Structures are given as structure tokens and as C-alpha cells.
Amino acid sequence: MPVNQIGLHNEKVKNMRKITVDNDVVGHDTEINSVVSSTAEKIRQQFGVKVDPNSSQEKFYIATPIIPESRKNIVVTNEGLADVITAKYYWSHSFTSEYFEDNSVDVKVGESKVLVAPSNPLYYSKVVIFNNTKSVAFVTVREK
């Protein structure tokens, strides 16, 4: 397993990175915390999504019920077969189970578009991909 100069081991684990800090190389807790926090900011989630005809799929559900946090923009790519799909960003607060639409984008086959995240910090959010066609849709969604 390759080790970089500050003692991090990186392994690919199903679209995520596992980060291991070698205590023999990085000795102080403050150094370890700064290494992990600077590495964690670079990690982005990505999903391949199959959306059946006339249905939807929910991705990027995030819940931070105690302290609201800002969210990331999402890049949506329509890989086909559906001519067009719609991606919508929803949010909710901690006093209701109702979700409110913030932003949406229509993505034609072969296109990639950015679904802009809500500008304010949120308690709950999710992205929903809608396929209102008669063909199956293959979509890639990733954090920007």
C-alpha cells in the first residue's frame, strides 16, 4: 500500500476513500486532525442511478437535525435512454416532515448540468431524479 510523505494510506473502497493515518509518521493529534480534515474536504460522493420509466429515485439525502449545514451543488449527467430527466433539490426544516422544492434542472440525453444547492444552511435535504418518459434512464449524479 503506497504511503505519501505525511503517512496517509489511500485505498479505493466502492467509490469512497478509506483514509488511514500512520501514527509512526504523523505523531501529534493536531497534525492528524489537520491531515484528515484537509483530505475530507476533497471527498465527493458519486452515484450511478437507474430510474425506471415514469418513476423517480432519491439520492443525497442528508440530515443534520441539530445544526443546519450548507449543501453542495450536484452535477447531473443523463447517460440515456430517456430523452430528458428532471433533477430537483428539496429541503425541509426540523419542525415538519414536509419537503419544499428549491431548484430543478432538466437534463437531455448526453448532457451534464449543475443542480444548484440552496444558498441557506439546511437541516434536511435530498435530490430526486424524475424520469417521466417511457424509457429507462441511466443517470450519474455527483457532488461538485
mmCIF file of N, CA and C in Angstrom:
data_model
loop_
_atom_site.group_PDB
_atom_site.id
_atom_site.type_symbol
_atom_site.label_atom_id
_atom_site.label_comp_id
_atom_site.label_asym_id
_atom_site.label_seq_id
_atom_site.Cartn_x
_atom_site.Cartn_y
_atom_site.Cartn_z
ATOM 1 N N MET A 1 0.855 -1.172 0.000
ATOM 2 C CA MET A 1 0.000 0.000 0.000
ATOM 3 C C MET A 1 0.901 1.235 0.000
ATOM 4 N N PRO A 2 0.690 2.175 -0.969
ATOM 5 C CA PRO A 2 1.559 3.350 -1.018
ATOM 6 C C PRO A 2 1.311 4.295 0.148
ATOM 7 N N VAL A 3 2.393 4.866 0.649
ATOM 8 C CA VAL A 3 2.312 5.829 1.747
ATOM 9 C C VAL A 3 2.882 7.140 1.231
ATOM 10 N N ASN A 4 2.140 8.243 1.400
ATOM 11 C CA ASN A 4 2.703 9.522 0.982
ATOM 12 C C ASN A 4 3.563 10.095 2.107
ATOM 13 N N GLN A 5 4.094 11.296 1.906
ATOM 14 C CA GLN A 5 5.079 11.839 2.844
ATOM 15 C C GLN A 5 4.528 12.088 4.241
ATOM 16 N N ILE A 6 3.231 12.296 4.378
ATOM 17 C CA ILE A 6 2.707 12.575 5.712
ATOM 18 C C ILE A 6 2.052 11.358 6.347
ATOM 19 N N GLY A 7 2.207 10.209 5.742
ATOM 20 C CA GLY A 7 1.758 8.992 6.393
ATOM 21 C C GLY A 7 0.317 8.601 6.119
ATOM 22 N N LEU A 8 -0.277 9.050 5.019
ATOM 23 C CA LEU A 8 -1.647 8.654 4.695
ATOM 24 C C LEU A 8 -1.633 7.450 3.771
ATOM 25 N N HIS A 9 -2.490 6.501 4.054
ATOM 26 C CA HIS A 9 -2.699 5.365 3.170
ATOM 27 C C HIS A 9 -4.048 5.584 2.501
ATOM 28 N N ASN A 10 -4.113 5.522 1.182
ATOM 29 C CA ASN A 10 -5.384 5.672 0.473
ATOM 30 C C ASN A 10 -5.749 4.364 -0.200
ATOM 31 N N GLU A 11 -6.961 3.897 0.033
ATOM 32 C CA GLU A 11 -7.469 2.696 -0.615
ATOM 33 C C GLU A 11 -8.818 3.032 -1.219
ATOM 34 N N LYS A 12 -9.077 2.563 -2.452
ATOM 35 C CA LYS A 12 -10.395 2.727 -3.056
ATOM 36 C C LYS A 12 -11.327 1.695 -2.438
ATOM 37 N N VAL A 13 -12.482 2.141 -1.934
ATOM 38 C CA VAL A 13 -13.471 1.245 -1.354
ATOM 39 C C VAL A 13 -14.840 1.643 -1.892
ATOM 40 N N LYS A 14 -15.313 0.984 -2.943
ATOM 41 C CA LYS A 14 -16.651 1.219 -3.503
ATOM 42 C C LYS A 14 -16.984 2.702 -3.624
ATOM 43 N N ASN A 15 -16.266 3.425 -4.456
ATOM 44 C CA ASN A 15 -16.489 4.848 -4.727
ATOM 45 C C ASN A 15 -16.194 5.755 -3.538
ATOM 46 N N MET A 16 -15.634 5.244 -2.488
ATOM 47 C CA MET A 16 -15.267 6.064 -1.331
ATOM 48 C C MET A 16 -13.783 5.821 -1.061
ATOM 49 N N ARG A 17 -13.174 6.720 -0.336
ATOM 50 C CA ARG A 17 -11.780 6.524 0.044
ATOM 51 C C ARG A 17 -11.704 6.231 1.533
ATOM 52 N N LYS A 18 -10.930 5.216 1.857
ATOM 53 C CA LYS A 18 -10.658 4.904 3.254
ATOM 54 C C LYS A 18 -9.324 5.563 3.581
ATOM 55 N N ILE A 19 -9.296 6.355 4.622
ATOM 56 C CA ILE A 19 -8.086 7.084 4.989
ATOM 57 C C ILE A 19 -7.550 6.515 6.292
ATOM 58 N N THR A 20 -6.300 6.078 6.263
ATOM 59 C CA THR A 20 -5.647 5.554 7.448
ATOM 60 C C THR A 20 -4.430 6.424 7.733
ATOM 61 N N VAL A 21 -4.295 6.883 8.959
ATOM 62 C CA VAL A 21 -3.163 7.722 9.332
ATOM 63 C C VAL A 21 -2.181 6.868 10.116
ATOM 64 N N ASP A 22 -0.931 6.870 9.690
ATOM 65 C CA ASP A 22 0.128 6.098 10.326
ATOM 66 C C ASP A 22 0.713 6.925 11.470
ATOM 67 N N ASN A 23 0.461 6.519 12.717
ATOM 68 C CA ASN A 23 0.920 7.279 13.888
ATOM 69 C C ASN A 23 2.438 7.318 14.022
ATOM 70 N N ASP A 24 3.151 6.365 13.405
ATOM 71 C CA ASP A 24 4.604 6.385 13.475
ATOM 72 C C ASP A 24 5.184 7.528 12.646
ATOM 73 N N VAL A 25 4.449 7.951 11.614
ATOM 74 C CA VAL A 25 4.935 9.015 10.741
ATOM 75 C C VAL A 25 4.407 10.371 11.184
ATOM 76 N N VAL A 26 3.103 10.438 11.513
ATOM 77 C CA VAL A 26 2.476 11.677 11.983
ATOM 78 C C VAL A 26 2.239 11.507 13.470
ATOM 79 N N GLY A 27 2.980 12.250 14.298
ATOM 80 C CA GLY A 27 2.982 11.986 15.713
ATOM 81 C C GLY A 27 1.994 12.718 16.574
ATOM 82 N N HIS A 28 1.575 13.890 16.221
ATOM 83 C CA HIS A 28 0.744 14.688 17.108
ATOM 84 C C HIS A 28 -0.708 14.667 16.657
ATOM 85 N N ASP A 29 -1.617 14.683 17.646
ATOM 86 C CA ASP A 29 -3.049 14.682 17.340
ATOM 87 C C ASP A 29 -3.455 15.870 16.479
ATOM 88 N N THR A 30 -2.857 17.040 16.724
ATOM 89 C CA THR A 30 -3.227 18.216 15.921
ATOM 90 C C THR A 30 -2.829 18.030 14.466
ATOM 91 N N GLU A 31 -1.662 17.405 14.220
ATOM 92 C CA GLU A 31 -1.247 17.120 12.844
ATOM 93 C C GLU A 31 -2.218 16.144 12.191
ATOM 94 N N ILE A 32 -2.600 15.102 12.913
ATOM 95 C CA ILE A 32 -3.529 14.099 12.378
ATOM 96 C C ILE A 32 -4.862 14.750 12.039
ATOM 97 N N ASN A 33 -5.387 15.580 12.945
ATOM 98 C CA ASN A 33 -6.664 16.242 12.691
ATOM 99 C C ASN A 33 -6.602 17.139 11.466
ATOM 100 N N SER A 34 -5.503 17.877 11.279
ATOM 101 C CA SER A 34 -5.417 18.759 10.117
ATOM 102 C C SER A 34 -5.292 17.953 8.828
ATOM 103 N N VAL A 35 -4.586 16.827 8.852
ATOM 104 C CA VAL A 35 -4.460 15.973 7.674
ATOM 105 C C VAL A 35 -5.816 15.394 7.299
ATOM 106 N N VAL A 36 -6.539 14.864 8.270
ATOM 107 C CA VAL A 36 -7.839 14.248 7.995
ATOM 108 C C VAL A 36 -8.839 15.290 7.531
ATOM 109 N N SER A 37 -8.891 16.456 8.175
ATOM 110 C CA SER A 37 -9.874 17.466 7.775
ATOM 111 C C SER A 37 -9.571 18.020 6.392
ATOM 112 N N SER A 38 -8.309 18.226 6.043
ATOM 113 C CA SER A 38 -7.998 18.742 4.705
ATOM 114 C C SER A 38 -8.270 17.694 3.637
ATOM 115 N N THR A 39 -8.115 16.418 3.952
ATOM 116 C CA THR A 39 -8.409 15.354 2.998
ATOM 117 C C THR A 39 -9.910 15.165 2.851
ATOM 118 N N ALA A 40 -10.653 15.273 3.937
ATOM 119 C CA ALA A 40 -12.097 15.041 3.899
ATOM 120 C C ALA A 40 -12.813 16.052 3.021
ATOM 121 N N GLU A 41 -12.310 17.286 2.940
ATOM 122 C CA GLU A 41 -12.948 18.297 2.108
ATOM 123 C C GLU A 41 -12.901 17.929 0.633
ATOM 124 N N LYS A 42 -11.950 17.130 0.211
ATOM 125 C CA LYS A 42 -11.788 16.775 -1.194
ATOM 126 C C LYS A 42 -12.648 15.582 -1.604
ATOM 127 N N ILE A 43 -13.244 14.870 -0.659
ATOM 128 C CA ILE A 43 -14.033 13.683 -0.960
ATOM 129 C C ILE A 43 -15.393 14.105 -1.483
ATOM 130 N N ARG A 44 -15.787 13.568 -2.619
ATOM 131 C CA ARG A 44 -17.074 13.865 -3.232
ATOM 132 C C ARG A 44 -17.798 12.551 -3.501
ATOM 133 N N GLN A 45 -19.095 12.535 -3.235
ATOM 134 C CA GLN A 45 -19.893 11.344 -3.499
ATOM 135 C C GLN A 45 -20.330 11.323 -4.956
ATOM 136 N N GLN A 46 -20.450 10.107 -5.507
ATOM 137 C CA GLN A 46 -20.931 9.934 -6.876
ATOM 138 C C GLN A 46 -21.745 8.653 -6.941
ATOM 139 N N PHE A 47 -22.872 8.703 -7.653
ATOM 140 C CA PHE A 47 -23.744 7.546 -7.790
ATOM 141 C C PHE A 47 -24.153 7.361 -9.238
ATOM 142 N N GLY A 48 -24.234 6.114 -9.672
ATOM 143 C CA GLY A 48 -24.895 5.766 -10.920
ATOM 144 C C GLY A 48 -26.307 5.347 -10.561
ATOM 145 N N VAL A 49 -27.287 5.930 -11.230
ATOM 146 C CA VAL A 49 -28.683 5.715 -10.863
ATOM 147 C C VAL A 49 -29.451 5.191 -12.068
ATOM 148 N N LYS A 50 -30.219 4.131 -11.864
ATOM 149 C CA LYS A 50 -31.149 3.641 -12.888
ATOM 150 C C LYS A 50 -32.544 4.065 -12.444
ATOM 151 N N VAL A 51 -33.227 4.820 -13.313
ATOM 152 C CA VAL A 51 -34.567 5.296 -12.998
ATOM 153 C C VAL A 51 -35.531 4.673 -13.998
ATOM 154 N N ASP A 52 -36.437 3.852 -13.502
ATOM 155 C CA ASP A 52 -37.412 3.193 -14.368
ATOM 156 C C ASP A 52 -38.346 4.214 -15.007
ATOM 157 N N PRO A 53 -39.012 3.831 -16.110
ATOM 158 C CA PRO A 53 -39.951 4.744 -16.765
ATOM 159 C C PRO A 53 -41.035 5.226 -15.797
ATOM 160 N N ASN A 54 -41.378 6.505 -15.910
ATOM 161 C CA ASN A 54 -42.432 7.132 -15.101
ATOM 162 C C ASN A 54 -42.250 6.898 -13.600
ATOM 163 N N SER A 55 -41.019 7.061 -13.129
ATOM 164 C CA SER A 55 -40.744 6.902 -11.694
ATOM 165 C C SER A 55 -39.636 7.866 -11.280
ATOM 166 N N SER A 56 -39.192 7.734 -10.034
ATOM 167 C CA SER A 56 -38.148 8.625 -9.521
ATOM 168 C C SER A 56 -37.231 7.864 -8.570
ATOM 169 N N GLN A 57 -36.058 8.436 -8.320
ATOM 170 C CA GLN A 57 -35.083 7.886 -7.378
ATOM 171 C C GLN A 57 -34.558 9.026 -6.512
ATOM 172 N N GLU A 58 -34.459 8.766 -5.210
ATOM 173 C CA GLU A 58 -33.938 9.756 -4.268
ATOM 174 C C GLU A 58 -32.463 9.482 -4.005
ATOM 175 N N LYS A 59 -31.642 10.539 -4.068
ATOM 176 C CA LYS A 59 -30.210 10.442 -3.766
ATOM 177 C C LYS A 59 -29.798 11.639 -2.925
ATOM 178 N N PHE A 60 -28.654 11.541 -2.292
ATOM 179 C CA PHE A 60 -28.071 12.616 -1.493
ATOM 180 C C PHE A 60 -28.999 13.086 -0.383
ATOM 181 N N TYR A 61 -29.660 12.158 0.299
ATOM 182 C CA TYR A 61 -30.439 12.529 1.485
ATOM 183 C C TYR A 61 -29.448 12.862 2.590
ATOM 184 N N ILE A 62 -29.568 14.060 3.154
ATOM 185 C CA ILE A 62 -28.671 14.493 4.222
ATOM 186 C C ILE A 62 -29.509 15.053 5.362
ATOM 187 N N ALA A 63 -29.236 14.591 6.578
ATOM 188 C CA ALA A 63 -29.948 15.070 7.764
ATOM 189 C C ALA A 63 -28.938 15.587 8.779
ATOM 190 N N THR A 64 -29.084 16.847 9.147
ATOM 191 C CA THR A 64 -28.286 17.455 10.210
ATOM 192 C C THR A 64 -29.270 18.167 11.141
ATOM 193 N N PRO A 65 -30.010 17.388 11.966
ATOM 194 C CA PRO A 65 -31.135 17.944 12.721
ATOM 195 C C PRO A 65 -30.764 18.902 13.852
ATOM 196 N N ILE A 66 -29.533 18.920 14.284
ATOM 197 C CA ILE A 66 -29.164 19.786 15.407
ATOM 198 C C ILE A 66 -28.639 21.134 14.916
ATOM 199 N N ILE A 67 -27.679 21.103 14.021
ATOM 200 C CA ILE A 67 -27.106 22.334 13.475
ATOM 201 C C ILE A 67 -27.248 22.290 11.957
ATOM 202 N N PRO A 68 -27.905 23.281 11.351
ATOM 203 C CA PRO A 68 -28.048 23.273 9.891
ATOM 204 C C PRO A 68 -26.695 23.469 9.208
ATOM 205 N N GLU A 69 -26.538 22.855 8.043
ATOM 206 C CA GLU A 69 -25.289 22.946 7.288
ATOM 207 C C GLU A 69 -25.583 23.285 5.842
ATOM 208 N N SER A 70 -24.597 23.864 5.163
ATOM 209 C CA SER A 70 -24.749 24.151 3.739
ATOM 210 C C SER A 70 -24.568 22.862 2.944
ATOM 211 N N ARG A 71 -25.093 22.842 1.743
ATOM 212 C CA ARG A 71 -25.044 21.667 0.874
ATOM 213 C C ARG A 71 -24.207 21.967 -0.365
ATOM 214 N N LYS A 72 -23.821 20.900 -1.069
ATOM 215 C CA LYS A 72 -23.012 21.035 -2.278
ATOM 216 C C LYS A 72 -23.902 21.030 -3.517
ATOM 217 N N ASN A 73 -23.423 21.704 -4.579
ATOM 218 C CA ASN A 73 -24.078 21.601 -5.873
ATOM 219 C C ASN A 73 -23.921 20.178 -6.384
ATOM 220 N N ILE A 74 -24.830 19.747 -7.243
ATOM 221 C CA ILE A 74 -24.821 18.391 -7.778
ATOM 222 C C ILE A 74 -24.718 18.453 -9.298
ATOM 223 N N VAL A 75 -23.784 17.699 -9.881
ATOM 224 C CA VAL A 75 -23.676 17.586 -11.332
ATOM 225 C C VAL A 75 -24.502 16.378 -11.754
ATOM 226 N N VAL A 76 -25.444 16.601 -12.674
ATOM 227 C CA VAL A 76 -26.356 15.554 -13.138
ATOM 228 C C VAL A 76 -26.053 15.283 -14.607
ATOM 229 N N THR A 77 -25.775 14.017 -14.949
ATOM 230 C CA THR A 77 -25.494 13.622 -16.328
ATOM 231 C C THR A 77 -26.505 12.578 -16.762
ATOM 232 N N ASN A 78 -27.194 12.848 -17.872
ATOM 233 C CA ASN A 78 -28.162 11.905 -18.441
ATOM 234 C C ASN A 78 -27.425 11.029 -19.442
ATOM 235 N N GLU A 79 -27.183 9.777 -19.086
ATOM 236 C CA GLU A 79 -26.449 8.836 -19.927
ATOM 237 C C GLU A 79 -27.350 8.173 -20.967
ATOM 238 N N GLY A 80 -28.670 8.357 -20.891
ATOM 239 C CA GLY A 80 -29.623 7.737 -21.826
ATOM 240 C C GLY A 80 -30.438 6.722 -21.081
ATOM 241 N N LEU A 81 -31.284 6.098 -21.569
ATOM 242 C CA LEU A 81 -32.006 6.039 -22.801
ATOM 243 C C LEU A 81 -33.126 7.071 -22.840
ATOM 244 N N ALA A 82 -33.546 7.562 -21.701
ATOM 245 C CA ALA A 82 -34.614 8.562 -21.629
ATOM 246 C C ALA A 82 -34.147 9.862 -22.279
ATOM 247 N N ASP A 83 -35.040 10.482 -23.052
ATOM 248 C CA ASP A 83 -34.703 11.724 -23.758
ATOM 249 C C ASP A 83 -34.367 12.860 -22.804
ATOM 250 N N VAL A 84 -35.085 12.936 -21.695
ATOM 251 C CA VAL A 84 -34.872 14.012 -20.733
ATOM 252 C C VAL A 84 -35.251 13.522 -19.335
ATOM 253 N N ILE A 85 -34.488 13.958 -18.348
ATOM 254 C CA ILE A 85 -34.809 13.674 -16.945
ATOM 255 C C ILE A 85 -34.837 15.002 -16.201
ATOM 256 N N THR A 86 -35.465 15.008 -15.044
ATOM 257 C CA THR A 86 -35.525 16.212 -14.219
ATOM 258 C C THR A 86 -34.931 15.897 -12.852
ATOM 259 N N ALA A 87 -34.025 16.753 -12.403
ATOM 260 C CA ALA A 87 -33.439 16.616 -11.066
ATOM 261 C C ALA A 87 -33.922 17.790 -10.227
ATOM 262 N N LYS A 88 -34.370 17.503 -8.994
ATOM 263 C CA LYS A 88 -34.893 18.543 -8.111
ATOM 264 C C LYS A 88 -34.217 18.470 -6.745
ATOM 265 N N TYR A 89 -33.862 19.645 -6.213
ATOM 266 C CA TYR A 89 -33.299 19.774 -4.868
ATOM 267 C C TYR A 89 -34.440 20.129 -3.920
ATOM 268 N N TYR A 90 -34.616 19.343 -2.856
ATOM 269 C CA TYR A 90 -35.652 19.599 -1.858
ATOM 270 C C TYR A 90 -35.002 19.866 -0.506
ATOM 271 N N TRP A 91 -35.681 20.626 0.337
ATOM 272 C CA TRP A 91 -35.205 20.900 1.690
ATOM 273 C C TRP A 91 -36.375 20.843 2.662
ATOM 274 N N SER A 92 -36.035 20.670 3.940
ATOM 275 C CA SER A 92 -37.037 20.673 4.998
ATOM 276 C C SER A 92 -36.390 21.200 6.274
ATOM 277 N N HIS A 93 -37.211 21.690 7.176
ATOM 278 C CA HIS A 93 -36.692 22.126 8.471
ATOM 279 C C HIS A 93 -37.078 21.093 9.530
ATOM 280 N N SER A 94 -36.663 21.304 10.751
ATOM 281 C CA SER A 94 -36.834 20.274 11.778
ATOM 282 C C SER A 94 -38.221 20.246 12.401
ATOM 283 N N PHE A 95 -39.118 21.129 11.992
ATOM 284 C CA PHE A 95 -40.446 21.186 12.607
ATOM 285 C C PHE A 95 -41.532 20.537 11.764
ATOM 286 N N THR A 96 -41.174 19.947 10.632
ATOM 287 C CA THR A 96 -42.169 19.339 9.756
ATOM 288 C C THR A 96 -41.541 18.193 8.977
ATOM 289 N N SER A 97 -42.365 17.325 8.462
ATOM 290 C CA SER A 97 -41.868 16.269 7.586
ATOM 291 C C SER A 97 -42.104 16.634 6.123
ATOM 292 N N GLU A 98 -42.600 17.836 5.879
ATOM 293 C CA GLU A 98 -42.872 18.297 4.518
ATOM 294 C C GLU A 98 -41.582 18.807 3.869
ATOM 295 N N TYR A 99 -41.384 18.447 2.595
ATOM 296 C CA TYR A 99 -40.233 18.927 1.835
ATOM 297 C C TYR A 99 -40.673 20.005 0.859
ATOM 298 N N PHE A 100 -39.775 20.970 0.632
ATOM 299 C CA PHE A 100 -40.053 22.092 -0.255
ATOM 300 C C PHE A 100 -39.039 22.083 -1.391
ATOM 301 N N GLU A 101 -39.518 22.268 -2.624
ATOM 302 C CA GLU A 101 -38.618 22.299 -3.770
ATOM 303 C C GLU A 101 -37.865 23.620 -3.785
ATOM 304 N N ASP A 102 -36.547 23.543 -3.975
ATOM 305 C CA ASP A 102 -35.732 24.751 -4.043
ATOM 306 C C ASP A 102 -35.307 25.052 -5.467
ATOM 307 N N ASN A 103 -34.880 24.029 -6.198
ATOM 308 C CA ASN A 103 -34.306 24.240 -7.517
ATOM 309 C C ASN A 103 -34.508 22.985 -8.346
ATOM 310 N N SER A 104 -34.589 23.149 -9.660
ATOM 311 C CA SER A 104 -34.685 21.979 -10.533
ATOM 312 C C SER A 104 -33.965 22.258 -11.843
ATOM 313 N N VAL A 105 -33.619 21.173 -12.537
ATOM 314 C CA VAL A 105 -32.945 21.287 -13.826
ATOM 315 C C VAL A 105 -33.389 20.118 -14.699
ATOM 316 N N ASP A 106 -33.671 20.404 -15.984
ATOM 317 C CA ASP A 106 -33.981 19.369 -16.970
ATOM 318 C C ASP A 106 -32.701 19.048 -17.721
ATOM 319 N N VAL A 107 -32.394 17.747 -17.854
ATOM 320 C CA VAL A 107 -31.152 17.324 -18.492
ATOM 321 C C VAL A 107 -31.488 16.389 -19.647
ATOM 322 N N LYS A 108 -31.121 16.807 -20.868
ATOM 323 C CA LYS A 108 -31.357 15.981 -22.057
ATOM 324 C C LYS A 108 -30.289 14.902 -22.149
ATOM 325 N N VAL A 109 -30.580 13.864 -22.944
ATOM 326 C CA VAL A 109 -29.645 12.751 -23.098
ATOM 327 C C VAL A 109 -28.296 13.275 -23.610
ATOM 328 N N GLY A 110 -27.212 12.822 -22.978
ATOM 329 C CA GLY A 110 -25.867 13.237 -23.349
ATOM 330 C C GLY A 110 -25.397 14.523 -22.691
ATOM 331 N N GLU A 111 -26.256 15.199 -21.960
ATOM 332 C CA GLU A 111 -25.893 16.459 -21.313
ATOM 333 C C GLU A 111 -25.506 16.257 -19.852
ATOM 334 N N SER A 112 -24.742 17.219 -19.344
ATOM 335 C CA SER A 112 -24.462 17.338 -17.910
ATOM 336 C C SER A 112 -24.843 18.747 -17.500
ATOM 337 N N LYS A 113 -25.556 18.872 -16.393
ATOM 338 C CA LYS A 113 -25.940 20.187 -15.877
ATOM 339 C C LYS A 113 -25.733 20.212 -14.369
ATOM 340 N N VAL A 114 -25.582 21.422 -13.847
ATOM 341 C CA VAL A 114 -25.383 21.606 -12.410
ATOM 342 C C VAL A 114 -26.717 21.940 -11.754
ATOM 343 N N LEU A 115 -27.069 21.153 -10.748
ATOM 344 C CA LEU A 115 -28.228 21.427 -9.906
ATOM 345 C C LEU A 115 -27.704 22.234 -8.720
ATOM 346 N N VAL A 116 -28.069 23.503 -8.677
ATOM 347 C CA VAL A 116 -27.522 24.414 -7.670
ATOM 348 C C VAL A 116 -28.165 24.140 -6.312
ATOM 349 N N ALA A 117 -27.326 24.023 -5.303
ATOM 350 C CA ALA A 117 -27.794 23.769 -3.935
ATOM 351 C C ALA A 117 -28.453 25.024 -3.365
ATOM 352 N N PRO A 118 -29.364 24.848 -2.424
ATOM 353 C CA PRO A 118 -29.942 26.008 -1.739
ATOM 354 C C PRO A 118 -28.836 26.839 -1.089
ATOM 355 N N SER A 119 -29.014 28.151 -1.064
ATOM 356 C CA SER A 119 -27.952 29.033 -0.564
ATOM 357 C C SER A 119 -27.898 29.101 0.959
ATOM 358 N N ASN A 120 -28.982 28.747 1.625
ATOM 359 C CA ASN A 120 -29.009 28.835 3.089
ATOM 360 C C ASN A 120 -28.675 27.486 3.733
ATOM 361 N N PRO A 121 -28.168 27.474 4.967
ATOM 362 C CA PRO A 121 -27.919 26.214 5.676
ATOM 363 C C PRO A 121 -29.235 25.469 5.921
ATOM 364 N N LEU A 122 -29.175 24.136 5.867
ATOM 365 C CA LEU A 122 -30.379 23.309 5.961
ATOM 366 C C LEU A 122 -30.246 22.237 7.033
ATOM 367 N N TYR A 123 -31.390 21.817 7.566
ATOM 368 C CA TYR A 123 -31.441 20.670 8.465
ATOM 369 C C TYR A 123 -31.568 19.370 7.674
ATOM 370 N N TYR A 124 -32.445 19.369 6.666
ATOM 371 C CA TYR A 124 -32.697 18.167 5.863
ATOM 372 C C TYR A 124 -32.714 18.552 4.391
ATOM 373 N N SER A 125 -32.149 17.683 3.550
ATOM 374 C CA SER A 125 -32.204 17.917 2.110
ATOM 375 C C SER A 125 -32.120 16.588 1.376
ATOM 376 N N LYS A 126 -32.564 16.619 0.123
ATOM 377 C CA LYS A 126 -32.467 15.443 -0.737
ATOM 378 C C LYS A 126 -32.546 15.901 -2.183
ATOM 379 N N VAL A 127 -31.996 15.074 -3.069
ATOM 380 C CA VAL A 127 -32.089 15.293 -4.505
ATOM 381 C C VAL A 127 -32.904 14.140 -5.064
ATOM 382 N N VAL A 128 -33.894 14.466 -5.895
ATOM 383 C CA VAL A 128 -34.739 13.442 -6.500
ATOM 384 C C VAL A 128 -34.610 13.544 -8.015
ATOM 385 N N ILE A 129 -34.372 12.395 -8.665
ATOM 386 C CA ILE A 129 -34.271 12.308 -10.118
ATOM 387 C C ILE A 129 -35.590 11.753 -10.640
ATOM 388 N N PHE A 130 -36.246 12.497 -11.533
ATOM 389 C CA PHE A 130 -37.525 12.090 -12.111
ATOM 390 C C PHE A 130 -37.338 11.688 -13.567
ATOM 391 N N ASN A 131 -37.936 10.558 -13.935
ATOM 392 C CA ASN A 131 -37.963 10.105 -15.323
ATOM 393 C C ASN A 131 -39.425 9.997 -15.733
ATOM 394 N N ASN A 132 -39.908 10.963 -16.493
ATOM 395 C CA ASN A 132 -41.305 10.978 -16.923
ATOM 396 C C ASN A 132 -41.467 10.499 -18.360
ATOM 397 N N THR A 133 -40.548 9.630 -18.808
ATOM 398 C CA THR A 133 -40.629 9.092 -20.166
ATOM 399 C C THR A 133 -41.011 7.618 -20.108
ATOM 400 N N LYS A 134 -41.120 7.011 -21.292
ATOM 401 C CA LYS A 134 -41.446 5.585 -21.382
ATOM 402 C C LYS A 134 -40.192 4.720 -21.464
ATOM 403 N N SER A 135 -39.015 5.333 -21.399
ATOM 404 C CA SER A 135 -37.742 4.608 -21.462
ATOM 405 C C SER A 135 -37.041 4.665 -20.113
ATOM 406 N N VAL A 136 -36.220 3.657 -19.846
ATOM 407 C CA VAL A 136 -35.419 3.663 -18.627
ATOM 408 C C VAL A 136 -34.347 4.748 -18.751
ATOM 409 N N ALA A 137 -33.971 5.352 -17.636
ATOM 410 C CA ALA A 137 -32.935 6.396 -17.633
ATOM 411 C C ALA A 137 -31.735 5.920 -16.824
ATOM 412 N N PHE A 138 -30.559 6.180 -17.351
ATOM 413 C CA PHE A 138 -29.316 5.927 -16.631
ATOM 414 C C PHE A 138 -28.671 7.286 -16.373
ATOM 415 N N VAL A 139 -28.487 7.601 -15.114
ATOM 416 C CA VAL A 139 -28.063 8.938 -14.714
ATOM 417 C C VAL A 139 -26.876 8.827 -13.762
ATOM 418 N N THR A 140 -25.917 9.720 -13.913
ATOM 419 C CA THR A 140 -24.821 9.839 -12.960
ATOM 420 C C THR A 140 -25.004 11.149 -12.211
ATOM 421 N N VAL A 141 -24.971 11.075 -10.889
ATOM 422 C CA VAL A 141 -25.062 12.272 -10.054
ATOM 423 C C VAL A 141 -23.837 12.299 -9.146
ATOM 424 N N ARG A 142 -23.210 13.476 -9.050
ATOM 425 C CA ARG A 142 -22.023 13.612 -8.198
ATOM 426 C C ARG A 142 -21.986 14.998 -7.588
ATOM 427 N N GLU A 143 -21.384 15.070 -6.424
ATOM 428 C CA GLU A 143 -21.196 16.360 -5.773
ATOM 429 C C GLU A 143 -20.132 17.149 -6.518
ATOM 430 N N LYS A 144 -20.357 18.444 -6.617
ATOM 431 C CA LYS A 144 -19.390 19.300 -7.308
ATOM 432 C C LYS A 144 -18.473 19.937 -6.293
#
